[in-house]
Coordinates of C-alpha atoms in Angstrom, one line a residue:
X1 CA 146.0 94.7 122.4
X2 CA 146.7 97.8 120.1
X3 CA 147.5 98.7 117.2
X4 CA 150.9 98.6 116.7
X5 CA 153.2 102.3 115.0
X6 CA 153.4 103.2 111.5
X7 CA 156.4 101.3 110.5
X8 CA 157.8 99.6 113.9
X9 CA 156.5 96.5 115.5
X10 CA 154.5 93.2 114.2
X11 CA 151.2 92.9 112.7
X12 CA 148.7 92.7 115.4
X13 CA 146.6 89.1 115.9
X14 CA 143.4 88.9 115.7
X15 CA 141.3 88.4 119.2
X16 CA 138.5 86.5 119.8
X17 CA 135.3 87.7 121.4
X18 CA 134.5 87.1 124.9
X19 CA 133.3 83.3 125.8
X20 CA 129.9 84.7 126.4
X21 CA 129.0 85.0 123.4
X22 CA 128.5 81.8 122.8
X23 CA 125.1 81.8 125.2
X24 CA 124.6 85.1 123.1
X25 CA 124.4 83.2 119.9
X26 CA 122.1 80.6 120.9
X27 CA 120.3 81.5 123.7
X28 CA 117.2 81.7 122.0
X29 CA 117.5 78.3 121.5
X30 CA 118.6 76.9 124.3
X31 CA 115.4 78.7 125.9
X32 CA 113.3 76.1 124.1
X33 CA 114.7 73.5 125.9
X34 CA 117.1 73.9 128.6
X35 CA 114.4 75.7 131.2
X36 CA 111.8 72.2 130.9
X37 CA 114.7 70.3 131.3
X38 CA 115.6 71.9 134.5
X39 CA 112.2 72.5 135.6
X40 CA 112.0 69.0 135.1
X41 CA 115.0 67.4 136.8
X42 CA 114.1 70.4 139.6
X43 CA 110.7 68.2 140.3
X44 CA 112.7 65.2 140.5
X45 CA 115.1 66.1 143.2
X46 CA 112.0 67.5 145.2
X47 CA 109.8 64.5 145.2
X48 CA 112.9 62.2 145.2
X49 CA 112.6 60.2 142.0
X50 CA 114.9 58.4 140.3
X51 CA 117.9 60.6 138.3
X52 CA 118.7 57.8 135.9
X53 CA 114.4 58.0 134.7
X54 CA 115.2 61.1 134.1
X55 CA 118.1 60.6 131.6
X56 CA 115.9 58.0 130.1
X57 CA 113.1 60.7 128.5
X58 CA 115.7 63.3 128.0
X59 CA 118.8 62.2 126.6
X60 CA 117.5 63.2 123.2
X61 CA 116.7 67.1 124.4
X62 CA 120.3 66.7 125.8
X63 CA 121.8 65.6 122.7
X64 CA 120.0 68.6 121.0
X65 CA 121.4 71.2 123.6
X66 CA 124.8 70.0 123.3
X67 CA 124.6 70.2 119.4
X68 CA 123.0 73.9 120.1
X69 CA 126.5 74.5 121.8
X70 CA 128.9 73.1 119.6
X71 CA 127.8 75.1 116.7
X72 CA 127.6 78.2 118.9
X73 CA 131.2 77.4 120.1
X74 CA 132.0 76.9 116.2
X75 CA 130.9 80.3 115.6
X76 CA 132.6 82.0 118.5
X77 CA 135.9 80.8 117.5
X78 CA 135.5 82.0 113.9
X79 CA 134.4 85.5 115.5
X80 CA 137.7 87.3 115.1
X81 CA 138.7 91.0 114.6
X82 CA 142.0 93.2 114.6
X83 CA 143.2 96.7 115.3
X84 CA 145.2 97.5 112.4
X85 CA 147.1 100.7 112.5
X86 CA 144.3 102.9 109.9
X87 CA 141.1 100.5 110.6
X88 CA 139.5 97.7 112.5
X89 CA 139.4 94.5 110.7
X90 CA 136.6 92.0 111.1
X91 CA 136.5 88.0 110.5
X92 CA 132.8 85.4 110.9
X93 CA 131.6 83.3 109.2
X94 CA 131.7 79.3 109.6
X95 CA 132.1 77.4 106.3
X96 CA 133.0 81.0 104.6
X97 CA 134.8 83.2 106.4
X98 CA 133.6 86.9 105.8
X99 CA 135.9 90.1 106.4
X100 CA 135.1 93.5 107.0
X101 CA 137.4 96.2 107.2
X102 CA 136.4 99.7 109.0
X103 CA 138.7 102.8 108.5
X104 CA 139.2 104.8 111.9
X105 CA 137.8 108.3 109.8
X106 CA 135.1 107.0 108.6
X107 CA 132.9 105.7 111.5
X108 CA 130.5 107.9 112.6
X109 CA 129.8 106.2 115.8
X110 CA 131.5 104.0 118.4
X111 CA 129.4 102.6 121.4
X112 CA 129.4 100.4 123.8
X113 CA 126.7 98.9 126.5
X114 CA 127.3 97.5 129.5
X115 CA 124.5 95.3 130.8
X116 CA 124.3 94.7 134.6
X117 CA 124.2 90.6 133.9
X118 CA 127.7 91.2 131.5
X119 CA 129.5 92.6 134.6
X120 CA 130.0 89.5 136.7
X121 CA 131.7 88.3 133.4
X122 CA 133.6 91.3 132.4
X123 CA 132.0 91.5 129.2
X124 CA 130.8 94.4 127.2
X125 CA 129.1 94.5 124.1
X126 CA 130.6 97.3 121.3
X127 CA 129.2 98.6 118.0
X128 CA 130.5 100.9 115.2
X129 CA 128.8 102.3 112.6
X130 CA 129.6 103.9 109.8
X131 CA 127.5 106.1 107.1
X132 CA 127.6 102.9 104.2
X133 CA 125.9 100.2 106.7
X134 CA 122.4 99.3 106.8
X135 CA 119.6 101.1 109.0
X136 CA 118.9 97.8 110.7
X137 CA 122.4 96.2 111.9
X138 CA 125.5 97.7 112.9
X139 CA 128.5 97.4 110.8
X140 CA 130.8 96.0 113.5
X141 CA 129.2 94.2 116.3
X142 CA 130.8 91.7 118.8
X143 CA 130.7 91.3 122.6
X144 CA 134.2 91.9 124.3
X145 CA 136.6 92.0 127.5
X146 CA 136.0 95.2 129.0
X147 CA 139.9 95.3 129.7
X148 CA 140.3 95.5 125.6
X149 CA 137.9 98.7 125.4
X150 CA 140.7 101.3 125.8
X151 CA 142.8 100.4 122.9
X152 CA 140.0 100.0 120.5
X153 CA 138.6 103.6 122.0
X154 CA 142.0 105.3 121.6
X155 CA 142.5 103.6 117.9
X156 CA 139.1 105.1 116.6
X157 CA 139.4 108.6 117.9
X158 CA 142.7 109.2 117.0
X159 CA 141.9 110.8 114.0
X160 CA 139.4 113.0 116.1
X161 CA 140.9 114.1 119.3
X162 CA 143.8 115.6 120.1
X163 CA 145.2 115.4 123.8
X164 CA 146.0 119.3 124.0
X165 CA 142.6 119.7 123.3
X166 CA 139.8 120.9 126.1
X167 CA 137.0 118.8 127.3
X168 CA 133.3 120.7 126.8
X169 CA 130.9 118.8 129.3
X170 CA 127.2 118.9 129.7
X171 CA 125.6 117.4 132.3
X172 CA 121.6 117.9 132.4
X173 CA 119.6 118.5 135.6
X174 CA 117.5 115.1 136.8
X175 CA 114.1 116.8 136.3
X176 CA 115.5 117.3 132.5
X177 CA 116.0 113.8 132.5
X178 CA 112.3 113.4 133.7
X179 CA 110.7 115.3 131.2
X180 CA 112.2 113.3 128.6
X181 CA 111.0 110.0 129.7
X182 CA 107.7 112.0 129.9
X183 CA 107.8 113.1 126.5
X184 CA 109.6 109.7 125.2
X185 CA 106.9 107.4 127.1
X186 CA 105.1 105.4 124.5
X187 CA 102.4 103.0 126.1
X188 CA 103.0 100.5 123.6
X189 CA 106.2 100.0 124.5
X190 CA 105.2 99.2 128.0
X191 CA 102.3 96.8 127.2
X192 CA 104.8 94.7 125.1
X193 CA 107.4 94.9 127.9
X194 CA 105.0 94.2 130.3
X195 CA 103.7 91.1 128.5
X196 CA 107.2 90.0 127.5
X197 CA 107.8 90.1 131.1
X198 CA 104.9 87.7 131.6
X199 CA 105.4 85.5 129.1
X200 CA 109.2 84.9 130.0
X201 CA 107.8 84.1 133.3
X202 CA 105.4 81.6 132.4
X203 CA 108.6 79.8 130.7
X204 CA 111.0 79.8 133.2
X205 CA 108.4 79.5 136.4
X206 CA 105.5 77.5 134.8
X207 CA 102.2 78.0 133.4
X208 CA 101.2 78.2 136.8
X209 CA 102.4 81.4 137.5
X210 CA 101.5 83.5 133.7
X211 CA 97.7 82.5 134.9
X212 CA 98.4 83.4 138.1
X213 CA 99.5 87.0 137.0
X214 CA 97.1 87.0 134.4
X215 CA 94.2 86.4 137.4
X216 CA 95.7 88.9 139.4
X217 CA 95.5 91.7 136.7
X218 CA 91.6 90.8 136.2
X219 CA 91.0 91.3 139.7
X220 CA 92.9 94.6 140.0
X221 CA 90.9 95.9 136.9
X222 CA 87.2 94.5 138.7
X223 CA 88.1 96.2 141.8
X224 CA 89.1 99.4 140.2
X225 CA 86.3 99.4 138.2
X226 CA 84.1 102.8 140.4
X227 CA 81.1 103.5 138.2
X228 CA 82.4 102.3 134.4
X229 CA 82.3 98.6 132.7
X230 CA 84.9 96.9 133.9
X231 CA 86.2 96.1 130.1
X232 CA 86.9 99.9 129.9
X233 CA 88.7 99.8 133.1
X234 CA 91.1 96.9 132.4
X235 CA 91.4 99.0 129.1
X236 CA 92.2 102.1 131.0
X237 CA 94.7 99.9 133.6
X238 CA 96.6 98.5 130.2
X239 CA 97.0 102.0 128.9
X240 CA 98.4 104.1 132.0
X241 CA 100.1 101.1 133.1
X242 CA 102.3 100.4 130.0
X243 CA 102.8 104.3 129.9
X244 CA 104.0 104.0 133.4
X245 CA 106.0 101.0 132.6
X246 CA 107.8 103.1 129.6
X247 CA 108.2 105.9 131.4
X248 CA 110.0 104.0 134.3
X249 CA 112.4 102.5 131.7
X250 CA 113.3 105.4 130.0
X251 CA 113.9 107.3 133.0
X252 CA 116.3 104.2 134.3
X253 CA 118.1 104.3 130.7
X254 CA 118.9 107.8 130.4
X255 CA 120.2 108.5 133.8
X256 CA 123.8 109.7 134.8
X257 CA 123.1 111.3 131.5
X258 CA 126.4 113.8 130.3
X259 CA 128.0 114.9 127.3
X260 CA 131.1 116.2 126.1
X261 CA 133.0 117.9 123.0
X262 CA 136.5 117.6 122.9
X263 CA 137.8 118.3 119.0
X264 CA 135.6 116.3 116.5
X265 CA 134.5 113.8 118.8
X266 CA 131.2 113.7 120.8
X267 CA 130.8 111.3 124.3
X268 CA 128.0 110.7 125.3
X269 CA 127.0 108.4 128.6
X270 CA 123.9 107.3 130.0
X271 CA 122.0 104.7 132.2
X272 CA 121.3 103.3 135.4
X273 CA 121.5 99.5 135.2
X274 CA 122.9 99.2 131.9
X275 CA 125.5 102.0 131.2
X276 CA 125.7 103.1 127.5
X277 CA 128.4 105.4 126.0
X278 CA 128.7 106.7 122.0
X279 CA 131.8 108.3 120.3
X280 CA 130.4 110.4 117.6
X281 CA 132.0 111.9 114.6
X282 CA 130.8 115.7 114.5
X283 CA 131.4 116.2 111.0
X284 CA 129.3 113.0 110.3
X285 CA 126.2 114.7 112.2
X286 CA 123.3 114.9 109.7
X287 CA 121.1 117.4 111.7
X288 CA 120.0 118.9 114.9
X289 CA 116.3 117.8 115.7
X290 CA 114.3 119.7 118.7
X291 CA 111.4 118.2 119.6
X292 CA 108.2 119.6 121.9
X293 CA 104.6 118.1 123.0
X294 CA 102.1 120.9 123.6
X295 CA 102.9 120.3 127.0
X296 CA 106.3 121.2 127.0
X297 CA 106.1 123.9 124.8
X298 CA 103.7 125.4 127.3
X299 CA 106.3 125.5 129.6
X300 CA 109.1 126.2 127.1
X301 CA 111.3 123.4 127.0
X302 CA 113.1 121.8 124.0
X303 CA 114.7 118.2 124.0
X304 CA 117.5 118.0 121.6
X305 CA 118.0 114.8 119.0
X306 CA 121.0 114.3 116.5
X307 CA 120.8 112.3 113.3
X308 CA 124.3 110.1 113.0
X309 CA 124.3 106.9 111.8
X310 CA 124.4 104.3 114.5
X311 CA 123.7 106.1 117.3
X312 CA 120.3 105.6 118.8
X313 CA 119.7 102.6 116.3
X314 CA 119.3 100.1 119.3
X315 CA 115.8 98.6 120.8
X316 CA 114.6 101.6 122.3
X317 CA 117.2 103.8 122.3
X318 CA 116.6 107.6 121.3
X319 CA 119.4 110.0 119.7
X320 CA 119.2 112.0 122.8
X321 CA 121.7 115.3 122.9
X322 CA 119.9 117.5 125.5
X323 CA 117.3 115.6 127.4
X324 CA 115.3 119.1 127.9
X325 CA 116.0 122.7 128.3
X326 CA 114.7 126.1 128.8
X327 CA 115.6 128.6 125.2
X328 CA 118.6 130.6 126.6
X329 CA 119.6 127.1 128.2
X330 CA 119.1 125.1 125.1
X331 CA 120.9 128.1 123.0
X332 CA 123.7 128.1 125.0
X333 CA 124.6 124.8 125.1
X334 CA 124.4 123.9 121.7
X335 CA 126.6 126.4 120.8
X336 CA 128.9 124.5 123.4
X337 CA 128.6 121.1 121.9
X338 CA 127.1 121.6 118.2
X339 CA 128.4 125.2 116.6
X340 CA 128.8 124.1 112.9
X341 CA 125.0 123.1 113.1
X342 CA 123.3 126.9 114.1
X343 CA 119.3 127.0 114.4
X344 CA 117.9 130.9 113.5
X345 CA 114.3 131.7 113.5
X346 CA 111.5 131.7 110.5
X347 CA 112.1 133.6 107.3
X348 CA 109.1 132.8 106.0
X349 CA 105.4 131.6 107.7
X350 CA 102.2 130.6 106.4
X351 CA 100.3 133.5 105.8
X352 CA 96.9 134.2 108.3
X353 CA 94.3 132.9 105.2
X354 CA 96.2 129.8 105.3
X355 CA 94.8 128.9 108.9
X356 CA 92.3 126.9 107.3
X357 CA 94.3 124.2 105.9
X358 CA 96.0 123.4 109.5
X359 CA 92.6 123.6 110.8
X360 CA 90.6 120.9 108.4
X361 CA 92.0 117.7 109.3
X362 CA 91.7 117.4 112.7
X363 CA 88.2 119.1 112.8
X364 CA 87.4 116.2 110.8
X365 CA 88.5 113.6 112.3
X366 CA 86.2 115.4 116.0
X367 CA 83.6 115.3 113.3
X368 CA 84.0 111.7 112.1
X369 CA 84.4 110.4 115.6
X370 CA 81.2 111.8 116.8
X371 CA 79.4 110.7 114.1
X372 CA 80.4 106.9 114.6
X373 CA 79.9 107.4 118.5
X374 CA 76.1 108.6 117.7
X375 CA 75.8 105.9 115.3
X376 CA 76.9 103.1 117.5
X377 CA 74.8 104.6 120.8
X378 CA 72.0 104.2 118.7
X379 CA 72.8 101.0 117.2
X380 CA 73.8 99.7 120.2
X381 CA 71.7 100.5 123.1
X382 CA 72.4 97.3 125.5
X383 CA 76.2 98.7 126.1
X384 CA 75.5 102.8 125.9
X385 CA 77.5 102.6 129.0
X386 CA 80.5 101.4 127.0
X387 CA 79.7 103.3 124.1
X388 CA 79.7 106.4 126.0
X389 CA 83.1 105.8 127.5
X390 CA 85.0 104.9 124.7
X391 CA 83.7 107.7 122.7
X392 CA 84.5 110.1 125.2
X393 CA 88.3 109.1 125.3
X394 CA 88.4 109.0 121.1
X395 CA 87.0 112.3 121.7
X396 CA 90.5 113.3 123.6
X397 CA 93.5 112.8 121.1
X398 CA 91.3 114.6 118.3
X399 CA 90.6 117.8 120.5
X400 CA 94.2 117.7 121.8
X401 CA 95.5 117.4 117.8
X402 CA 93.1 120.3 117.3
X403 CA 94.6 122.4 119.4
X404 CA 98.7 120.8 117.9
X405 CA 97.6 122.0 114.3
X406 CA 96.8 125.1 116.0
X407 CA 99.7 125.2 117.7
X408 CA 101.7 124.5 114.3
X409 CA 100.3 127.4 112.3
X410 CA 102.2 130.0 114.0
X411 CA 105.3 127.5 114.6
X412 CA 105.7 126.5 111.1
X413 CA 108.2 127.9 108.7
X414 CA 111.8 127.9 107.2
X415 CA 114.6 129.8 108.1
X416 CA 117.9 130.3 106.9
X417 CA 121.5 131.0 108.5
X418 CA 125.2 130.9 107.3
X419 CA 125.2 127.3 106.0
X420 CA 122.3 125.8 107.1
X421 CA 118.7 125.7 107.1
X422 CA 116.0 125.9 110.0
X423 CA 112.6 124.1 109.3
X424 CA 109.8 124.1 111.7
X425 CA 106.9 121.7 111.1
X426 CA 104.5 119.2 112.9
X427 CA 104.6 115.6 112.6
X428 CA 101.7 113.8 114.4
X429 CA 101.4 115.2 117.9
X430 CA 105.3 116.1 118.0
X431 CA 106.2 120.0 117.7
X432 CA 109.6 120.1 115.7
X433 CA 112.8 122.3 114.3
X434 CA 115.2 120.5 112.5
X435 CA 118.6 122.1 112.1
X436 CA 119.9 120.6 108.6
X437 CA 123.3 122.0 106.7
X438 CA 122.9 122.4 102.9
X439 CA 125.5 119.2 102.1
X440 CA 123.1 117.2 104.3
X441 CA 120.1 117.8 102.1
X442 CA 119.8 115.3 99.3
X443 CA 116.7 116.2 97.9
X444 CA 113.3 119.2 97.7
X445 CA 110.4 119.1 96.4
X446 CA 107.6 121.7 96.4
X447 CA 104.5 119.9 96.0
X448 CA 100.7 121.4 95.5
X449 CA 97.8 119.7 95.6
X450 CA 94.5 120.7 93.8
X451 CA 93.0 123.5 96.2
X452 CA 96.9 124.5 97.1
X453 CA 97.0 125.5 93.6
X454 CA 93.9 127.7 94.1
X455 CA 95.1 129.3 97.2
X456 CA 99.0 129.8 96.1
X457 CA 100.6 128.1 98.5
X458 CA 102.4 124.2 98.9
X459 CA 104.5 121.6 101.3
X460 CA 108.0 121.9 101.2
X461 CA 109.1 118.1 101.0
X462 CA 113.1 117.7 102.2
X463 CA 115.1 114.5 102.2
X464 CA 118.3 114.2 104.2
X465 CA 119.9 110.4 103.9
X466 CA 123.1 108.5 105.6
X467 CA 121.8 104.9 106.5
X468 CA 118.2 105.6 106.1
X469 CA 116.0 108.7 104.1
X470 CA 114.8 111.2 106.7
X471 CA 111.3 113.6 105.2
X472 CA 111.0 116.4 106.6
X473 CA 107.3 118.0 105.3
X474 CA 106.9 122.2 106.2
X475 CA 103.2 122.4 105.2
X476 CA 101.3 125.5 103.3
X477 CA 103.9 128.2 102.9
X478 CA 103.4 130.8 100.4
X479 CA 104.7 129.3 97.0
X480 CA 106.9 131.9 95.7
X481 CA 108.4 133.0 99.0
X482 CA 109.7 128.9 99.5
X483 CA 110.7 128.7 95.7
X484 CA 112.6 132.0 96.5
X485 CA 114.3 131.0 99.9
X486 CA 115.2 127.6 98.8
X487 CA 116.9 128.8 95.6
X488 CA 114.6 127.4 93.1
X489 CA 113.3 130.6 91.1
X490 CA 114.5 128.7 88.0
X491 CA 111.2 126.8 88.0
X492 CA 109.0 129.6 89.2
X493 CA 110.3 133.4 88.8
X494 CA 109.9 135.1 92.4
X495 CA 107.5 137.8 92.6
X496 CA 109.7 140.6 92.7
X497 CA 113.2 139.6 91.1
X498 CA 115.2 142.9 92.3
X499 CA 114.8 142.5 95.8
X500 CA 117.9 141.1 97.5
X501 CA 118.2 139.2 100.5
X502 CA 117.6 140.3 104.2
X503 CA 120.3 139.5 106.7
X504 CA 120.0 136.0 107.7
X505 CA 118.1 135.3 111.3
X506 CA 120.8 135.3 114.1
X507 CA 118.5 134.7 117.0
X508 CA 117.7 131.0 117.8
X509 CA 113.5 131.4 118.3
X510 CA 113.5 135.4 117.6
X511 CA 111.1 136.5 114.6
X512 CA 113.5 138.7 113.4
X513 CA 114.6 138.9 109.5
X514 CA 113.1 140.0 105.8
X515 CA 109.3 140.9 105.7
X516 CA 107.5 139.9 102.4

């Protein structure tokens, strides 16, 4: 199916999606009911009882399951859409039908995910976004033939792509791919997998078998237990094993990772099991985001986000561009597959007597923390042992957001180059520089608060917006050198109105450019 020439041919029919998505659309309810039943009738057939006793005390459930169907076969058949010759048009709805229409120019993203469970079933699942849809659902979703990908793909980057044009491709090194799912790995995410994973078993399996995992994780945690309570062992097992658990699942999704530019249109591919591939508008990218842990700036490597609406908006996906990279690496290959968006280093900095106020908050929280962890030693004398533990691993994350904030003072700053600005910040234990052009900003504010005043210098609060409001906060820079770079004299004269300009910074993490 295709759209059909300007001017020649008929007026394309609309296509339905593929069958399965009438399990998609109700198989949360059919879980309620269909695994008992065929747990149930599964006991029958082993002990040999009677089928006909088992019709008897479930025709009811069955009656319910087959009602469960007919309305997800009802909405399957109403879930139409069409390639038109300048948009994709777009038809649900039961008792009211609902229509969307998409122009081809104005998505910003086209993706498509091909579970390992779809394939048996030729079935893939495509989105397409577009910068007037909501952060939470895509603007076209619907689960299709594979065979009718091509058309839709050619269609929506028409306006994009030209044939003549050359292909740009980026394929990261595996160890790049590792130190993102490092970096990425977020043990909450594993623990709720993990428990998920137990809980769906328990379903499907029995009871039986969630208490028998659940034993089998309290005996691991008693035996690993050498010299500490065995409560802060099963609390140490839960943390490093969802970690693991996240890591191992973000290393699986972004494998085969590779990107290329050809004309305005981005592809990007990833994952193992479940292959996932984006067609992004360039000219709808909102920013460049690089991202570091203190680890990884240690070793100098950068991983490389974009900000386009739709694209890393699924369950655990990331807006991944560059998975990691050393500087001249990272330089280099953004000017391969993102030129309009340049980085350049730091105009201005927070000056050295602004140290202080990087310093403050984490050194209080060390302090707080080891006040409570004396308190409740005293307190609680019968469980020192515990005590003692857990305070020692609070201890951790404040001396290791000590030494970020540290970190940040001589990262922070804003920069300026051609037609977009550089800002370098830290949020939480992440090390960023965010690449934003001018038309993407929506909104600055310089802010102060009560001892800012005194000392003369504020936060630098920028909003950037498509789907959903981005804040960007650079903390304690010198007030009238941030009113001055961010053209806002008009509310504060600069300090010296003569002096022109210097020559915008060039050189991606150089220090190079005016003095003040």
């Amino acid at each position: 199916m295709s759209g059909s020439p300007k001017g020649t041919g008929p007026v394309p029919q609309y296509t339905h999606a593929h069958p399965v998505n009438i399990l998609e659309q109700t198989s949360r309810f059919l879980a309620l009911l269909l695994f008992p039943l065929l747990r149930a009738l599964l006991s029958i057939f082993l002990s040999g009882g009677d089928l006909y006793l088992w019709l008897r005390g479930a025709w009811f459930d069955i009656c319910i399951l087959l009602l469960i169907l007919g309305m997800g076969f009802a909405g399957w058949f109403r879930c139409v859409y069409r390639l038109e010759e300048n948009g994709l048009r777009v038809r649900k709805g039961l008792a009211v039908a609902r229509y969307r229409y998409l122009p081809y120019r104005k998505l910003s993203v086209l993706s498509v995910e091909r579970p390992w469970y779809l394939i048996p079933f030729r079935a893939i699942r495509v989105r397409a976004d577009t910068d007037g849809g909501t952060a939470a659902l895509a603007d076209f979703e619907m689960t299709i033939w594979s065979r009718e990908l091509e058309p839709l793909c050619r269609m929506a980057n028409a306006p994009f792509v030209r044939e003549s044009e050359i292909k740009r491709v980026y394929l990261p090194r595996n160890f790049y791919i590792a130190v993102l799912s490092f970096v990425a790995s977020n043990t909450l995410t594993g623990v709720l997998f993990i428990s998920t994973f137990i809980s769906g078993a328990g379903k499907v399996l029995g009871d039986q078998v969630e208490d028998l995992m659940m034993q089998q994780l309290t005996e691991l945690s008693r035996l690993l237990a050498f010299g500490i309570p065995p409560a802060a062992a099963a609390l140490a097992i839960v943390i490093l094993g969802g970690w693991l658990v996240s890591f191992l699942l973000n290393l699986v999704r972004h494998m085969l990772f590779s990107a290329t530019r050809q004309g305005g249109s981005l592809h990007i591919r990833s994952g193992l099991l479940t292959r996932r591939e984006y067609w992004l508008s360039v000219r709808r990218v909102n920013l460049i985001e690089l991202q570091q842990t203190l680890m990884t700036k240690l070793f100098g490597l950068y991983a490389a986000f974009i900000h386009c609406s739709g694209y890393g908006k699924g369950k655990d996906e990331l807006s991944v561009l560059m998975p990691a990279a050393a500087e001249e690496e990272l330089e280099r290959n953004l000017e391969l597959l993102m030129p309009e968006i340049p980085l350049c280093g730091p105009e201005i900095r927070p000056r050295l007597k602004f140290l202080t106020r990087f310093l403050i908050p984490p050194l209080g929280w060390i302090l707080a923390v080891t006040l409570l962890w004396i308190g409740a030693f005293r307190m609680f004398k019968p469980i020192n042992e515990m005590i003692l533990y857990v305070g020692l691993m609070a201890e951790v994350p404040c001396v290791w957001y000590l030494l970020v904030k540290l970190v940040s003072f001589f990262h922070t700053g804003i920069g300026l180059s051609k037609n977009a600005y550089t800002f370098r910040y830290t949020y939480g234990y992440r090390i960023k520089t965010v690449a934003v052009p001018r038309e993407r900003i929506v909104r600055v504010a310089v802010t102060q608060s009560l001892f800012q005043v005194m000392s003369g210098c504020c936060n630098v609060v920028v909003h950037t917006v498509s789907e959903g409001r981005k804040r960007h906060v650079i903390p304690n820079l010198d007030l009238r050198q941030a009113l001055e770079l961010l053209n806002l004299t008009d509310c504060y004269p600069p300090e010296q109105p003569g002096k022109q300009k210097g020559k915008a910074v060039s050189a991606l993490f150089k220090g190079r450019g005016r003095r003040h």
